[in-house]
PDB file of C-alpha atoms in Angstrom:
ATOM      1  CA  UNK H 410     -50.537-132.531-157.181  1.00  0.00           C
ATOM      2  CA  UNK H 411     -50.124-134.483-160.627  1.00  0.00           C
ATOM      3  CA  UNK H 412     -53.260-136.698-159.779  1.00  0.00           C
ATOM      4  CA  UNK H 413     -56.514-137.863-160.902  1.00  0.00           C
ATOM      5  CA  UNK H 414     -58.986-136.059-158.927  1.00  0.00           C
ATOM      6  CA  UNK H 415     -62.483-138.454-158.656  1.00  0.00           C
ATOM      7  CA  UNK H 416     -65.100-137.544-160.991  1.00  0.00           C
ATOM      8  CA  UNK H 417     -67.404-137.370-158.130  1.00  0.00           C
ATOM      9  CA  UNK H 418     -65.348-135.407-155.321  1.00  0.00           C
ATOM     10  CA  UNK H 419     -66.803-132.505-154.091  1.00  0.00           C
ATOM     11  CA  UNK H 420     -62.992-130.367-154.135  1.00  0.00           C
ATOM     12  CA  UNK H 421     -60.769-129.906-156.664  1.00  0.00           C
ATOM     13  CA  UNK H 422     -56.989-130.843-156.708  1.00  0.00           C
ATOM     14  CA  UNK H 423     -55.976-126.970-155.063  1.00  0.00           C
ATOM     15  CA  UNK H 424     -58.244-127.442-152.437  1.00  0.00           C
ATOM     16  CA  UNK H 425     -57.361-131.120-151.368  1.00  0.00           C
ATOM     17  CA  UNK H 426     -54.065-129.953-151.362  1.00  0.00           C
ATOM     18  CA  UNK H 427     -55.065-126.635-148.743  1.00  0.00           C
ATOM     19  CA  UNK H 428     -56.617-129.971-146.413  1.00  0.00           C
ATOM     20  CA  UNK H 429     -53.830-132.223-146.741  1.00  0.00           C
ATOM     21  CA  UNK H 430     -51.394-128.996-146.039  1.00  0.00           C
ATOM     22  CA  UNK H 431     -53.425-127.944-142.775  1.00  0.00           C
ATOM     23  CA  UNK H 432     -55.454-130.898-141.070  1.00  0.00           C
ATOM     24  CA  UNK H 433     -52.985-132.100-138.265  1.00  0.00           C
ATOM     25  CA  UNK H 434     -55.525-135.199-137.709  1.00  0.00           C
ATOM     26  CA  UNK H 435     -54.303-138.710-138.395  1.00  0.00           C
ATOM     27  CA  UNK H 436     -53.929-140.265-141.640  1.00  0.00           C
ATOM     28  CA  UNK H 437     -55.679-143.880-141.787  1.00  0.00           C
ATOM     29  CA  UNK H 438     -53.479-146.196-143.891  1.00  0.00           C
ATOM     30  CA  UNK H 439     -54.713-149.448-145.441  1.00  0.00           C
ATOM     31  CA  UNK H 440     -52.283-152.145-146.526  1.00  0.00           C
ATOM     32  CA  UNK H 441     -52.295-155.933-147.809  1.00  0.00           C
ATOM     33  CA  UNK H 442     -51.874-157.798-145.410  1.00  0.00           C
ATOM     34  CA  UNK H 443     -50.010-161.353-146.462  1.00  0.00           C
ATOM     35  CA  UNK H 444     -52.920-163.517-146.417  1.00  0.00           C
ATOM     36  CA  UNK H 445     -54.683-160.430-148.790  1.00  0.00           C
ATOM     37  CA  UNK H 446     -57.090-158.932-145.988  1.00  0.00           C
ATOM     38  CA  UNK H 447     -56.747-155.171-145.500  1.00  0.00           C
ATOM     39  CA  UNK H 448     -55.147-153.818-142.606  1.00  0.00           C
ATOM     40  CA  UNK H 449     -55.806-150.332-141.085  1.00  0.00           C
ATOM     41  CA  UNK H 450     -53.434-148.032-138.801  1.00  0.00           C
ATOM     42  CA  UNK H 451     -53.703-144.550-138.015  1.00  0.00           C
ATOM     43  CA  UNK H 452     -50.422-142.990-138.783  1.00  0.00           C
ATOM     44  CA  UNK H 453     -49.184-138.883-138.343  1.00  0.00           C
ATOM     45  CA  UNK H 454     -48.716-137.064-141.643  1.00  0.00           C
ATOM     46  CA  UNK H 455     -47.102-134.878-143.359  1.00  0.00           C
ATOM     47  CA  UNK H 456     -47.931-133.686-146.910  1.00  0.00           C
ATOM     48  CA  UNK H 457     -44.979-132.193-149.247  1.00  0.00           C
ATOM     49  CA  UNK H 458     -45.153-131.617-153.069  1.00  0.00           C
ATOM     50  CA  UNK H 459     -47.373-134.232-153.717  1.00  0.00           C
ATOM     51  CA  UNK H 460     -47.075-136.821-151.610  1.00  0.00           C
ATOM     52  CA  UNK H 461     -47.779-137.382-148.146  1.00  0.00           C
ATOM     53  CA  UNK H 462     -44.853-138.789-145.510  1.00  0.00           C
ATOM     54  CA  UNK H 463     -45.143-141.138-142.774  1.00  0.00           C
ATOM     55  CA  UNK H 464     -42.687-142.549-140.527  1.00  0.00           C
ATOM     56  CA  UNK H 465     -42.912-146.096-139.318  1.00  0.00           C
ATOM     57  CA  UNK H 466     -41.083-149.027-137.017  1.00  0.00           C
ATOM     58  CA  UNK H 467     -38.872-151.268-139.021  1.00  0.00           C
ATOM     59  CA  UNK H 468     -40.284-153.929-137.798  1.00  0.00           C
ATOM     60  CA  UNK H 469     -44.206-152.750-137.660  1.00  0.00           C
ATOM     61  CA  UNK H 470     -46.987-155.081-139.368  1.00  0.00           C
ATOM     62  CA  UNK H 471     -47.623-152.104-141.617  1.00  0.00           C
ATOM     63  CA  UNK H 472     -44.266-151.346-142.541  1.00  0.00           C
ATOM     64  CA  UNK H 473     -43.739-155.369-143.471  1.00  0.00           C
ATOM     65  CA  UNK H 474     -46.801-155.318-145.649  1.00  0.00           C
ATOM     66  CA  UNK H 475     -46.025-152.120-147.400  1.00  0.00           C
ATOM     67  CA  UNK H 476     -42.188-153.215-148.219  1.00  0.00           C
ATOM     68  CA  UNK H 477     -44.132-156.398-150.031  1.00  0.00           C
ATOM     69  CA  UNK H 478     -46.703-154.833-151.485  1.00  0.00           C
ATOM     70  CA  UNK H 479     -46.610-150.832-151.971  1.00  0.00           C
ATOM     71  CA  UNK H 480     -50.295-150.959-153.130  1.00  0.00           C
ATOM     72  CA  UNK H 481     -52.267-148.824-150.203  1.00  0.00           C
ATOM     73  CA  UNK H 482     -55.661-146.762-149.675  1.00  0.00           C
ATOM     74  CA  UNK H 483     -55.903-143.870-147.631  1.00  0.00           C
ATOM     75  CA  UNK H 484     -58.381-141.309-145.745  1.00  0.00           C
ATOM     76  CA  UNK H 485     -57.578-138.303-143.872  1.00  0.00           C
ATOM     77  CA  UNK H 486     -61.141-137.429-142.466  1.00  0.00           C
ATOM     78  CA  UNK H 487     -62.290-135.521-139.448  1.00  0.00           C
ATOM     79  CA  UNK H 488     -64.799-137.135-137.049  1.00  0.00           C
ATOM     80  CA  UNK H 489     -66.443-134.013-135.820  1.00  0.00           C
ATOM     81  CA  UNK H 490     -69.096-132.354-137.902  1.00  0.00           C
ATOM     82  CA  UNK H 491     -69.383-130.845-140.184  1.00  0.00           C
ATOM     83  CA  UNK H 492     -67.471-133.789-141.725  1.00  0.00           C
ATOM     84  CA  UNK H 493     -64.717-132.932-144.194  1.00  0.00           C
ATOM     85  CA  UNK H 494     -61.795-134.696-145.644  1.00  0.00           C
ATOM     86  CA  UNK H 495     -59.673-136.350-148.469  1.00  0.00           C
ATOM     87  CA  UNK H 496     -59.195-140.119-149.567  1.00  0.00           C
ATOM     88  CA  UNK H 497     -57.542-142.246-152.578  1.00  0.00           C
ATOM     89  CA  UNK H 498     -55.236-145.066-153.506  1.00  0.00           C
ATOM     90  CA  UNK H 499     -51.282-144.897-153.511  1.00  0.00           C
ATOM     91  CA  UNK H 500     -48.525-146.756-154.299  1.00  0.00           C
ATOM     92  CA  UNK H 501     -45.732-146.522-150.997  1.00  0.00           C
ATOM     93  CA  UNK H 502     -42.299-146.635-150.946  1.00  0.00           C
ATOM     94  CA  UNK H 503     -39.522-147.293-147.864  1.00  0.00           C
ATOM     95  CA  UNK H 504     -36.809-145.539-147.105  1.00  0.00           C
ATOM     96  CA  UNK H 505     -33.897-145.325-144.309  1.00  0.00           C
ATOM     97  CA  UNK H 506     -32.848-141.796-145.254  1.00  0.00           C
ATOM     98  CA  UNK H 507     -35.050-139.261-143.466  1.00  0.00           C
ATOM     99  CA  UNK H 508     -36.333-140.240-140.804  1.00  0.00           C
ATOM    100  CA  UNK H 509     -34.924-137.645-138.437  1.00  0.00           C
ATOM    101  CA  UNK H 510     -35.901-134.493-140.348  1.00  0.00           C
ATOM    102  CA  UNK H 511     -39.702-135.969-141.029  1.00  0.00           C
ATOM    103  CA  UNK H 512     -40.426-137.037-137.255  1.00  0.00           C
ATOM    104  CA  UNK H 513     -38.914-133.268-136.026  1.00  0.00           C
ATOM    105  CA  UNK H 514     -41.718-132.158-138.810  1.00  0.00           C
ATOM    106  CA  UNK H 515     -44.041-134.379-137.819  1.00  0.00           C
ATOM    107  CA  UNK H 516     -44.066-132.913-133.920  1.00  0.00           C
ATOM    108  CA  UNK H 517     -43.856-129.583-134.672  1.00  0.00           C
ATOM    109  CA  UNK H 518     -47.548-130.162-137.255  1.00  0.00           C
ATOM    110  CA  UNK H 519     -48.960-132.521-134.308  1.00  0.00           C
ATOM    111  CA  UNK H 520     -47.679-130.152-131.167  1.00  0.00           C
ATOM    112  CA  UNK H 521     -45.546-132.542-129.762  1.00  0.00           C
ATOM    113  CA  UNK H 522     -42.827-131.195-127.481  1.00  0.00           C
ATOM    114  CA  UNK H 523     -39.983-132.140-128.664  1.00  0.00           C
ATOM    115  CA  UNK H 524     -38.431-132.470-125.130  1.00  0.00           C
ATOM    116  CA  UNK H 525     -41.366-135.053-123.977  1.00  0.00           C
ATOM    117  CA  UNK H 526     -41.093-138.450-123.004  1.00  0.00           C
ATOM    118  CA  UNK H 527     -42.889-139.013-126.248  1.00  0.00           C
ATOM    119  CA  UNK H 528     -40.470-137.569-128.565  1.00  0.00           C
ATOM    120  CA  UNK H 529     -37.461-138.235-126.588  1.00  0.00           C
ATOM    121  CA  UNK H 530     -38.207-141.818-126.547  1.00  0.00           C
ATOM    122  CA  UNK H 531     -39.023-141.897-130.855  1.00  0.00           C
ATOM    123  CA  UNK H 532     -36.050-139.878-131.075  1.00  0.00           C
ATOM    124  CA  UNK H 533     -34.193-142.602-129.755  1.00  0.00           C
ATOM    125  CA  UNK H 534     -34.894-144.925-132.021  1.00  0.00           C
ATOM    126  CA  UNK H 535     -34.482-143.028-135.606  1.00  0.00           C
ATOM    127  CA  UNK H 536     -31.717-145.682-136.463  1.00  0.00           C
ATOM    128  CA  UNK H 537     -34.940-148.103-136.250  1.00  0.00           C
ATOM    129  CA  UNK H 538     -37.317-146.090-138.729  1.00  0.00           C
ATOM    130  CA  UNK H 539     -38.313-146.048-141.740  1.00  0.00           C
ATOM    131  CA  UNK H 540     -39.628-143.089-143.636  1.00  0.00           C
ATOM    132  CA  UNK H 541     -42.750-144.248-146.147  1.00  0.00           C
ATOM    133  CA  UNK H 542     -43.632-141.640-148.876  1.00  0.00           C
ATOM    134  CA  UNK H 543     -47.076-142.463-150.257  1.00  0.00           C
ATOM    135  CA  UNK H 544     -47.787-141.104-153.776  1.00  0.00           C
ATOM    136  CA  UNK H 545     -51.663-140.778-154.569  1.00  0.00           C
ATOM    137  CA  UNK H 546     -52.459-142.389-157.470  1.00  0.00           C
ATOM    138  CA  UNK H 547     -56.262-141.120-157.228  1.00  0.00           C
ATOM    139  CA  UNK H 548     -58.257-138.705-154.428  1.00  0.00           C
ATOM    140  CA  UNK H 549     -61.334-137.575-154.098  1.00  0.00           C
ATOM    141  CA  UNK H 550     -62.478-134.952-151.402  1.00  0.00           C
ATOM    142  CA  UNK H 551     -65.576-134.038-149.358  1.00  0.00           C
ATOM    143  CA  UNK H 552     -66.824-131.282-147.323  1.00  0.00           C
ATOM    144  CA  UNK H 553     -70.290-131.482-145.926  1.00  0.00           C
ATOM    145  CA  UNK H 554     -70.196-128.128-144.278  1.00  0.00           C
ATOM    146  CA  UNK H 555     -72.135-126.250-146.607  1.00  0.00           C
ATOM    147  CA  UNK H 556     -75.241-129.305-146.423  1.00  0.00           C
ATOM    148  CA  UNK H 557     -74.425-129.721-142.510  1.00  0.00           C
ATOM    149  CA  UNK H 558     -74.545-125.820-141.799  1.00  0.00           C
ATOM    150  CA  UNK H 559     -78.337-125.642-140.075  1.00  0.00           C
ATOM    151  CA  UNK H 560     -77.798-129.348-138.482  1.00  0.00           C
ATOM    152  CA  UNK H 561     -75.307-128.354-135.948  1.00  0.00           C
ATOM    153  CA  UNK H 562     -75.740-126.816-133.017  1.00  0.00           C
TER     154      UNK H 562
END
């Protein structure tokens, strides 16, 4: 990862990229909206050389924003103690070319059967896709286990 790491996070670059790699939890995107409020969606993941991958619906708030504005924040955090996770800003970028290799990734990382309803029914509309690759321009990480070790039972 070819990124500034936060002066204050608590892991270093290898081991953000070990969470990234492994946490099959949702990635919270936030975009621009067009009247300059942020706008949050939870979004699967998948992180590759750098960047992490996301596939969205042409025609989805999210992807709209994003195609105007590629400026974005995101956090990849678990909500069970002992609380642990990675955050930063990115620039994203669209693509149409893609989209059928990263969602076949994306439900084998989030144990999707890839003969379900579910899959069968994104499957069916690849052709409507897009593929976003988001490029961290800064992260920082955390990991409260160590401080959170005696406080749960």
């Amino acid at each position: 990862m070819s990124v500034a790491v936060s002066k204050n996070s608590q892991l270093g670059v290898a081991d953000i990229e070990r969470y990234l790699d492994s946490a099959a939890l949702p990635l919270r995107l936030a975009v621009n909206s067009a009247e300059g409020t942020p706008l949050v969606a939870s979004h699967w993941f998948l992180y590759r050389e750098g960047a992490l991958y996301c596939v969205l619906h042409k025609s989805s708030l999210v992807a709209r924003c994003l195609a105007r504005d590629g400026r974005c924040a995101f956090e990849v955090g678990s909500d069970q103690v002992p609380y642990r996770g990675v955050r930063g800003q990115a620039t994203a970028t669209l693509s149409d070319s893609g989209v059928d290799t990263l969602l076949k990734a994306l439900f084998a990382r989030y144990r999707i059967n890839p003969d379900s309803r579910l899959a069968t029914w994104l499957s069916g509309r690849v052709a409507d896709e897009r593929l976003v690759c988001i490029r961290p321009e800064w992260v920082s990480g955390w990991d409260f286990s160590e401080r959170m070790a005696d406080a749960i039972d």
